[in-house]
């Protein structure tokens, strides 16, 4: 029986430890019951000494047999570990069949060992107690090594990171530095890309802070006006110092490209100012709106929308085809505002100035010439745009009057310029074909309304025109006008001065 057991030991590779334990329990009944379940931690080589501890009284043959079984157990453990690493999923059922066969053989061997002398003629109690639990043991014992050998998610991550070479780490670091630098640039670098219109750099830039204006809106407005160069830097200063809710309402005067901290201190302290702005002679509604918007006083589009129907006086009543009711009546001058700044408040102040300057005597002179105030201002706006020098104003006014009397088109290039998006030095033949009531090449008489805000000199020139017989005039490149009585003379002068 012992000789046969030694030959079968290699065949029992999947369950060597359990078979050895069963043999020891049959030979030594007084061994502890927990020794039977010890192989559940397979593979653990530390169990091998416990096999020798239970067979001290078996003699030389018994001592040689456990040593043989221990070597077989070591070989079996190595075999199971190797098999768990390399076996495919499709071979698991084959592994499960082998333990069943070894269990049957183990039972047969236990029965033979029970018949040997000195065993008491029957199976040991330890063998009987182990028998019922053996059928459910092998599958779990085979699956446990594969679970123990499977790497955890953390180990996989650590292995993946260890495979990254220094070049890849350097690339990742470079990307991080670039992203960090971009964030710092956005927060503290320059973001000023909007340029204000060309005007005196020493002029104040005004900004009105109204109740309910947010910190973000103030940052955007200051950047658009050119007061600060970095909107985000200013915004971060507000947040870090907790000043976003401490701004005082009112009108502020700033300079271009100020330090963000200086601007913030001014807003928090409420260092408001009296608004002062100048509108030059000959500015139209669009130019006035842009100038005021550039100085931070109004929103350009809001001002234009208000000007469409702004008519506080009867003579300002909007006519058919007229673009802006306020056109021509916002007197060009220097103004100061001590109260709240709004498009309506600014237009009201400028219209009041015009109404005051148009004295009763001047109104009587207009009536004597059969001119309404509307016609007076419209004709004066044409003179304002055509004349660069004061001596030309009365002569140009006389030319327009004579053409009106003759039923001749005024043919003023300034009315075509009014229809264009921007100024143009010389109008073309194609420009004279623009379809608009303001086109004085195509339509007789005055345009629907003024095309600019005339100064007092142009108004007085219309009320007091020169006494000449001129019908034509053309300006040279320096702005001086040259006059003629006939069209042929006019063409000859044009060839000379242009």
Coordinates of C-alpha atoms in Angstrom, one line a residue:
X1 CA 0.0 0.0 0.0
X2 CA 2.8 2.5 0.8
X3 CA 4.6 1.7 -2.4
X4 CA 1.4 2.4 -4.4
X5 CA 0.9 5.7 -2.6
X6 CA 4.3 6.9 -3.5
X7 CA 3.7 6.1 -7.2
X8 CA 0.4 8.0 -7.1
X9 CA 1.8 11.2 -5.4
X10 CA 2.7 12.9 -8.7
X11 CA -0.8 12.3 -10.0
X12 CA -2.4 14.1 -7.1
X13 CA -0.6 17.4 -7.9
X14 CA -3.8 19.5 -7.7
X15 CA -4.6 18.4 -4.0
X16 CA -1.3 17.1 -2.5
X17 CA -1.6 18.8 0.9
X18 CA -5.1 17.5 1.6
X19 CA -4.2 13.9 0.8
X20 CA -1.2 14.1 3.1
X21 CA -3.3 15.5 5.9
X22 CA -5.8 12.7 5.5
X23 CA -3.1 10.1 5.8
X24 CA -1.7 11.7 8.9
X25 CA -5.1 11.9 10.5
X26 CA -5.7 8.2 9.8
X27 CA -2.4 7.3 11.4
X28 CA -2.5 9.7 14.4
X29 CA -6.2 10.1 15.6
X30 CA -5.1 12.6 18.3
X31 CA -4.1 15.4 15.8
X32 CA -6.1 18.6 16.0
X33 CA -9.2 18.9 13.8
X34 CA -8.2 22.3 12.4
X35 CA -5.2 20.6 10.6
X36 CA -7.7 19.1 8.2
X37 CA -8.9 22.6 6.9
X38 CA -5.5 24.2 6.8
X39 CA -4.9 23.5 3.1
X40 CA -7.6 26.1 2.2
X41 CA -4.9 28.7 2.0
X42 CA -3.2 26.8 -0.8
X43 CA -0.5 27.5 -1.9
X44 CA 1.3 28.0 1.4
X45 CA 4.5 26.1 1.9
X46 CA 4.5 26.8 5.7
X47 CA 2.1 23.9 6.2
X48 CA 4.8 21.4 5.3
X49 CA 6.3 21.2 8.9
X50 CA 2.9 20.3 10.4
X51 CA 3.0 17.1 8.3
X52 CA 6.2 15.9 10.0
X53 CA 4.9 16.8 13.5
X54 CA 2.1 14.3 13.3
X55 CA 4.2 11.2 12.2
X56 CA 7.0 11.0 14.7
X57 CA 5.8 7.5 15.9
X58 CA 5.6 5.8 12.5
X59 CA 9.3 4.6 12.4
X60 CA 11.8 4.8 9.6
X61 CA 9.3 3.9 6.9
X62 CA 6.8 6.5 8.2
X63 CA 9.5 9.2 8.4
X64 CA 10.6 8.5 4.8
X65 CA 7.0 8.6 3.6
X66 CA 6.2 12.1 4.9
X67 CA 9.5 13.4 3.4
X68 CA 8.4 12.1 0.1
X69 CA 5.0 13.6 0.4
X70 CA 6.4 16.9 1.3
X71 CA 8.5 17.0 -1.8
X72 CA 5.5 16.1 -3.8
X73 CA 3.5 18.9 -2.1
X74 CA 6.2 21.5 -3.0
X75 CA 6.1 20.3 -6.6
X76 CA 2.3 20.5 -6.7
X77 CA 2.3 24.0 -5.3
X78 CA 4.7 25.2 -8.0
X79 CA 2.6 23.4 -10.6
X80 CA -0.6 25.1 -9.4
X81 CA 1.0 28.6 -9.4
X82 CA 2.4 28.2 -12.9
X83 CA -0.9 26.9 -14.1
X84 CA -2.9 29.8 -12.6
X85 CA -0.6 32.3 -14.5
X86 CA -0.8 30.7 -18.0
X87 CA -4.0 28.8 -18.2
X88 CA -6.8 30.2 -20.5
X89 CA -10.4 30.6 -19.5
X90 CA -11.4 27.6 -21.7
X91 CA -9.3 25.2 -19.7
X92 CA -10.9 25.8 -16.3
X93 CA -13.3 22.9 -16.7
X94 CA -10.3 20.6 -17.2
X95 CA -8.7 21.7 -14.0
X96 CA -11.9 21.1 -12.1
X97 CA -12.1 17.5 -13.4
X98 CA -8.7 16.6 -12.0
X99 CA -9.4 17.3 -8.4
X100 CA -12.5 15.1 -8.6
X101 CA -10.4 12.2 -9.8
X102 CA -7.8 12.7 -7.1
X103 CA -10.6 12.8 -4.5
X104 CA -11.9 9.4 -5.6
X105 CA -8.4 8.0 -5.5
X106 CA -7.8 9.6 -2.1
X107 CA -11.0 7.9 -0.8
X108 CA -9.8 4.5 -2.1
X109 CA -6.4 5.0 -0.5
X110 CA -8.0 6.0 2.8
X111 CA -10.1 2.8 2.7
X112 CA -6.9 0.7 2.1
X113 CA -5.1 2.6 4.9
X114 CA -7.9 1.9 7.3
X115 CA -7.4 -1.9 6.8
X116 CA -3.7 -1.7 7.7
X117 CA -2.4 -3.1 11.0
X118 CA -2.5 -0.6 13.9
X119 CA -5.3 1.6 12.4
X120 CA -8.1 0.0 14.4
X121 CA -9.8 -1.7 11.4
X122 CA -11.8 1.3 10.3
X123 CA -11.6 4.9 9.2
X124 CA -10.5 7.5 11.7
X125 CA -12.9 10.1 13.0
X126 CA -10.9 12.9 11.3
X127 CA -11.3 11.2 8.0
X128 CA -15.1 10.8 8.5
X129 CA -15.5 14.4 9.4
X130 CA -13.4 15.6 6.4
X131 CA -15.2 13.5 3.9
X132 CA -18.6 15.4 3.6
X133 CA -16.9 18.8 3.0
X134 CA -14.4 17.6 0.4
X135 CA -16.7 17.7 -2.8
X136 CA -17.3 21.5 -2.3
X137 CA -13.7 22.3 -1.5
X138 CA -11.7 21.8 -4.8
X139 CA -13.3 24.5 -7.0
X140 CA -12.7 27.2 -4.5
X141 CA -9.2 26.0 -3.9
X142 CA -8.3 26.2 -7.6
X143 CA -9.9 29.6 -8.0
X144 CA -8.2 31.2 -5.0
X145 CA -4.6 31.2 -6.5
X146 CA -5.8 32.9 -9.7
X147 CA -7.5 35.7 -7.6
X148 CA -4.5 36.2 -5.5
X149 CA -2.2 36.4 -8.5
X150 CA -4.5 39.0 -10.3
X151 CA -3.0 42.5 -9.9
X152 CA -5.2 45.2 -8.3
X153 CA -6.2 48.5 -10.1
X154 CA -3.7 50.4 -8.0
X155 CA -0.9 48.0 -9.0
X156 CA -1.9 48.3 -12.7
X157 CA -1.8 52.1 -12.5
X158 CA 1.6 52.0 -10.7
X159 CA 2.9 49.7 -13.4
X160 CA 1.6 51.9 -16.2
X161 CA 3.2 55.0 -14.7
X162 CA 6.5 53.1 -14.2
X163 CA 6.5 52.3 -17.9
X164 CA 6.4 56.1 -18.8
X165 CA 9.9 57.1 -19.9
X166 CA 11.5 60.4 -18.9
X167 CA 10.7 61.9 -22.3
X168 CA 7.0 61.4 -21.8
X169 CA 7.2 62.8 -18.3
X170 CA 9.0 65.8 -19.7
X171 CA 6.2 66.3 -22.3
X172 CA 3.5 66.2 -19.7
X173 CA 5.4 68.7 -17.6
X174 CA 5.8 71.0 -20.6
X175 CA 2.1 70.9 -21.3
X176 CA 1.3 71.7 -17.6
X177 CA 3.7 74.7 -17.7
X178 CA 2.1 76.0 -20.9
X179 CA -1.4 75.8 -19.4
X180 CA -0.3 77.4 -16.2
X181 CA 1.3 80.2 -18.1
X182 CA -1.8 80.8 -20.2
X183 CA -3.9 81.0 -17.1
X184 CA -1.6 83.5 -15.4
X185 CA -1.5 85.6 -18.6
X186 CA -5.3 85.7 -18.8
X187 CA -5.5 86.7 -15.1
X188 CA -2.7 89.3 -15.0
X189 CA -1.5 89.9 -18.5
X190 CA -2.7 92.5 -21.0
X191 CA -6.0 92.0 -22.7
X192 CA -6.5 95.5 -24.1
X193 CA -7.4 95.1 -27.8
X194 CA -10.0 97.8 -28.3
X195 CA -8.7 101.2 -29.4
X196 CA -10.6 104.4 -28.8
X197 CA -11.1 106.9 -31.6
X198 CA -8.3 109.3 -32.5
X199 CA -8.5 112.3 -30.3
X200 CA -6.5 114.3 -27.8
X201 CA -4.8 111.9 -25.4
X202 CA -5.0 114.5 -22.7
X203 CA -8.8 114.6 -22.7
X204 CA -10.6 112.9 -19.9
X205 CA -12.3 109.6 -20.3
X206 CA -15.6 109.6 -18.5
X207 CA -17.5 106.7 -17.1
X208 CA -20.8 106.7 -15.4
X209 CA -21.5 104.1 -12.6
X210 CA -25.2 103.7 -12.2
X211 CA -27.0 101.9 -9.3
X212 CA -27.0 98.1 -10.0
X213 CA -24.0 98.2 -12.3
X214 CA -22.0 94.9 -11.7
X215 CA -18.3 94.6 -11.2
X216 CA -18.0 92.6 -14.5
X217 CA -19.8 95.3 -16.4
X218 CA -17.4 98.0 -15.0
X219 CA -14.4 95.9 -15.9
X220 CA -15.6 95.5 -19.5
X221 CA -16.5 99.2 -19.8
X222 CA -13.1 100.4 -18.5
X223 CA -11.3 98.1 -20.9
X224 CA -13.3 99.1 -23.9
X225 CA -12.7 102.8 -23.1
X226 CA -8.9 102.2 -22.8
X227 CA -8.7 103.2 -19.2
X228 CA -7.2 99.8 -18.1
X229 CA -5.2 97.3 -20.1
X230 CA -6.3 94.1 -18.4
X231 CA -9.9 93.4 -17.6
X232 CA -9.2 90.2 -15.7
X233 CA -6.4 91.7 -13.6
X234 CA -8.7 94.5 -12.5
X235 CA -11.5 92.0 -11.8
X236 CA -9.2 89.9 -9.7
X237 CA -8.1 92.9 -7.7
X238 CA -11.7 93.7 -6.9
X239 CA -12.4 90.1 -5.8
X240 CA -9.2 89.7 -3.7
X241 CA -9.7 93.0 -1.9
X242 CA -13.4 92.6 -1.5
X243 CA -14.2 95.9 -3.3
X244 CA -16.7 94.6 -5.9
X245 CA -19.6 95.9 -3.8
X246 CA -18.0 99.1 -2.6
X247 CA -18.2 101.3 -5.7
X248 CA -19.9 104.7 -5.4
X249 CA -22.3 105.8 -8.2
X250 CA -21.6 108.9 -10.2
X251 CA -19.5 110.1 -13.1
X252 CA -15.7 109.5 -13.0
X253 CA -12.9 111.0 -15.1
X254 CA -10.0 108.7 -16.0
X255 CA -6.9 108.9 -18.2
X256 CA -5.8 106.3 -20.8
X257 CA -3.9 103.2 -19.6
X258 CA -4.2 103.9 -15.9
X259 CA -2.9 101.5 -13.2
X260 CA -5.6 99.1 -12.2
X261 CA -5.2 99.7 -8.5
X262 CA -5.5 103.5 -8.9
X263 CA -8.7 103.1 -10.9
X264 CA -10.1 100.8 -8.2
X265 CA -9.2 103.2 -5.4
X266 CA -11.0 106.0 -7.2
X267 CA -14.1 104.0 -7.6
X268 CA -14.2 102.9 -4.0
X269 CA -13.5 106.4 -2.6
X270 CA -16.2 107.9 -4.8
X271 CA -13.9 110.4 -6.4
X272 CA -16.5 111.6 -8.9
X273 CA -16.1 114.6 -11.2
X274 CA -18.0 117.2 -13.3
X275 CA -18.4 115.9 -16.9
X276 CA -16.9 118.2 -19.5
X277 CA -17.0 117.4 -23.2
X278 CA -16.7 119.3 -26.5
X279 CA -18.7 118.7 -29.8
X280 CA -17.0 120.4 -32.8
X281 CA -19.0 122.3 -35.4
X282 CA -20.2 120.1 -38.3
X283 CA -20.6 116.9 -36.3
X284 CA -23.6 114.9 -37.2
X285 CA -25.7 112.7 -34.8
X286 CA -23.5 109.6 -35.6
X287 CA -20.3 111.5 -34.9
X288 CA -21.7 113.0 -31.7
X289 CA -22.8 109.5 -30.5
X290 CA -19.4 108.1 -31.2
X291 CA -17.5 110.9 -29.4
X292 CA -19.7 110.6 -26.3
X293 CA -19.4 106.8 -26.3
X294 CA -15.6 107.1 -26.6
X295 CA -15.5 109.3 -23.6
X296 CA -17.6 106.8 -21.6
X297 CA -20.7 109.0 -21.3
X298 CA -23.3 107.0 -23.2
X299 CA -23.9 103.8 -25.1
X300 CA -23.6 104.7 -28.8
X301 CA -26.6 102.7 -30.0
X302 CA -28.8 103.9 -27.2
X303 CA -27.9 107.5 -28.1
X304 CA -28.7 107.0 -31.8
X305 CA -32.0 105.3 -30.9
X306 CA -33.0 108.3 -28.6
X307 CA -32.0 110.8 -31.3
X308 CA -34.5 109.4 -33.9
X309 CA -37.5 110.9 -32.2
X310 CA -36.0 113.4 -29.8
X311 CA -38.0 116.7 -30.5
X312 CA -38.6 118.9 -27.4
X313 CA -39.4 121.9 -29.6
X314 CA -42.0 122.2 -32.4
X315 CA -39.5 123.1 -35.1
X316 CA -37.7 119.9 -34.4
X317 CA -40.7 117.8 -35.3
X318 CA -39.5 114.9 -37.4
X319 CA -40.3 115.2 -41.2
X320 CA -40.9 112.4 -43.6
X321 CA -37.8 110.5 -44.7
X322 CA -35.7 112.3 -42.1
X323 CA -33.2 110.1 -40.3
X324 CA -33.0 111.8 -36.9
X325 CA -35.3 114.4 -35.4
X326 CA -32.4 115.7 -33.3
X327 CA -30.1 116.1 -36.3
X328 CA -28.8 119.7 -36.6
X329 CA -30.3 120.9 -33.3
X330 CA -27.6 119.7 -30.9
X331 CA -25.5 122.8 -30.9
X332 CA -21.8 122.3 -31.1
X333 CA -20.1 123.6 -28.0
X334 CA -18.3 122.7 -24.8
X335 CA -20.5 121.3 -22.0
X336 CA -20.4 120.4 -18.4
X337 CA -22.7 118.0 -16.7
X338 CA -23.3 118.2 -13.0
X339 CA -26.1 115.6 -12.7
X340 CA -26.8 112.1 -14.0
X341 CA -25.5 111.5 -17.5
X342 CA -27.9 109.9 -19.9
X343 CA -28.5 110.2 -23.7
X344 CA -31.7 112.1 -23.1
X345 CA -30.1 114.5 -20.6
X346 CA -27.2 115.3 -22.9
X347 CA -29.5 115.9 -25.9
X348 CA -31.8 118.1 -23.8
X349 CA -28.9 120.2 -22.7
X350 CA -27.5 120.7 -26.2
X351 CA -31.0 121.4 -27.7
X352 CA -31.6 124.0 -25.1
X353 CA -28.3 125.7 -26.0
X354 CA -29.4 125.9 -29.6
X355 CA -32.8 127.3 -28.8
X356 CA -31.2 130.0 -26.6
X357 CA -28.7 131.0 -29.3
X358 CA -31.4 131.3 -31.9
X359 CA -32.5 134.7 -30.6
X360 CA -35.8 136.4 -31.6
X361 CA -33.9 138.7 -33.9
X362 CA -32.5 135.7 -35.8
X363 CA -35.9 134.1 -36.0
X364 CA -37.3 137.3 -37.5
X365 CA -34.5 137.4 -40.1
X366 CA -35.3 133.8 -41.1
X367 CA -39.0 134.7 -41.5
X368 CA -38.1 137.7 -43.6
X369 CA -36.4 135.3 -46.1
X370 CA -39.3 132.9 -46.0
X371 CA -37.2 130.4 -44.2
X372 CA -38.6 128.2 -41.5
X373 CA -36.2 127.3 -38.6
X374 CA -36.1 123.8 -40.1
X375 CA -35.1 125.1 -43.5
X376 CA -32.6 127.6 -42.0
X377 CA -30.8 124.8 -40.0
X378 CA -30.9 122.4 -43.0
X379 CA -29.3 125.0 -45.4
X380 CA -26.8 126.1 -42.7
X381 CA -25.7 122.4 -42.2
X382 CA -24.9 122.2 -46.0
X383 CA -22.8 125.4 -45.7
X384 CA -21.0 124.0 -42.6
X385 CA -20.0 120.9 -44.4
X386 CA -18.9 122.6 -47.6
X387 CA -16.9 125.5 -46.2
X388 CA -13.6 125.1 -44.3
X389 CA -12.8 128.7 -44.1
X390 CA -15.1 131.5 -42.8
X391 CA -14.8 133.7 -45.9
X392 CA -16.3 130.9 -48.0
X393 CA -19.5 130.6 -46.0
X394 CA -21.5 133.6 -47.3
X395 CA -20.5 132.9 -50.9
X396 CA -21.5 129.2 -50.7
X397 CA -24.8 130.2 -49.1
X398 CA -25.4 132.6 -52.0
X399 CA -24.8 129.9 -54.6
X400 CA -27.3 127.6 -52.9
X401 CA -29.9 130.4 -52.7
X402 CA -29.5 131.2 -56.4
X403 CA -29.8 127.5 -57.5
X404 CA -33.0 127.2 -55.4
X405 CA -34.4 130.3 -57.1
X406 CA -33.6 128.9 -60.6
X407 CA -34.9 125.4 -59.9
X408 CA -31.5 123.9 -60.3
X409 CA -30.4 120.9 -58.2
X410 CA -28.1 121.9 -55.3
X411 CA -25.7 119.0 -56.3
X412 CA -23.9 119.1 -53.0
X413 CA -21.4 116.3 -52.4
X414 CA -21.9 116.6 -48.7
X415 CA -25.4 115.2 -49.0
X416 CA -23.9 112.1 -50.6
X417 CA -21.3 111.8 -47.9
X418 CA -24.1 111.8 -45.3
X419 CA -25.5 108.6 -46.9
X420 CA -22.1 106.8 -46.8
X421 CA -20.7 104.8 -44.0
X422 CA -17.5 106.9 -43.9
X423 CA -16.1 110.0 -45.3
X424 CA -14.9 110.0 -48.9
X425 CA -12.6 112.6 -50.4
X426 CA -14.1 112.5 -53.9
X427 CA -17.5 111.2 -54.8
X428 CA -17.9 109.3 -58.0
X429 CA -20.4 109.4 -60.8
X430 CA -21.8 106.1 -59.4
X431 CA -22.2 107.8 -56.0
X432 CA -24.5 110.5 -57.6
X433 CA -26.9 107.7 -58.5
X434 CA -27.7 106.7 -55.0
X435 CA -31.4 106.4 -54.5
X436 CA -32.2 108.5 -51.5
X437 CA -34.2 111.7 -50.8
X438 CA -30.9 113.1 -49.4
X439 CA -29.3 112.8 -52.8
X440 CA -29.3 116.4 -54.0
X441 CA -28.1 115.3 -57.5
X442 CA -31.2 113.4 -58.1
X443 CA -33.8 115.5 -56.1
X444 CA -34.6 119.2 -56.3
X445 CA -34.6 121.5 -53.3
X446 CA -33.4 120.9 -49.8
X447 CA -32.8 117.4 -48.4
X448 CA -35.4 116.1 -45.8
X449 CA -33.5 117.6 -42.9
X450 CA -30.1 118.9 -41.7
X451 CA -27.0 116.7 -42.2
X452 CA -25.0 118.1 -39.3
X453 CA -24.9 120.5 -36.5
X454 CA -24.1 124.0 -37.9
X455 CA -22.2 126.6 -35.9
X456 CA -23.4 130.2 -35.6
X457 CA -21.1 131.4 -38.4
X458 CA -22.9 129.1 -40.9
X459 CA -26.3 130.1 -39.6
X460 CA -25.4 133.8 -39.9
X461 CA -24.0 133.2 -43.4
X462 CA -27.4 131.8 -44.5
X463 CA -29.2 134.8 -43.0
X464 CA -26.6 137.2 -44.6
X465 CA -25.5 135.6 -47.9
X466 CA -23.0 137.3 -50.2
X467 CA -24.1 139.2 -53.3
X468 CA -22.5 137.4 -56.3
X469 CA -23.5 135.7 -59.6
X470 CA -21.7 132.4 -59.0
X471 CA -23.4 129.2 -59.7
X472 CA -20.5 126.7 -59.2
X473 CA -17.7 126.2 -56.8
X474 CA -15.1 123.5 -56.2
X475 CA -12.6 123.1 -53.3
X476 CA -8.9 122.4 -53.8
X477 CA -6.9 119.9 -51.7
X478 CA -6.3 122.6 -49.0
X479 CA -10.0 123.3 -48.6
X480 CA -10.1 126.7 -50.4
X481 CA -13.1 127.1 -52.8
X482 CA -12.9 128.4 -56.4
X483 CA -16.0 129.8 -58.0
X484 CA -17.4 130.2 -61.5
X485 CA -20.5 131.5 -63.3
X486 CA -20.6 128.9 -66.2
X487 CA -20.3 125.1 -66.3
X488 CA -17.4 125.3 -68.8
X489 CA -15.4 127.6 -66.4
X490 CA -16.2 125.2 -63.6
X491 CA -14.8 122.2 -65.5
X492 CA -11.6 124.1 -66.3
X493 CA -11.1 125.0 -62.7
X494 CA -11.7 121.4 -61.6
X495 CA -8.9 120.2 -63.9
X496 CA -6.6 122.8 -62.3
X497 CA -7.3 122.2 -58.6
X498 CA -8.0 118.5 -58.6

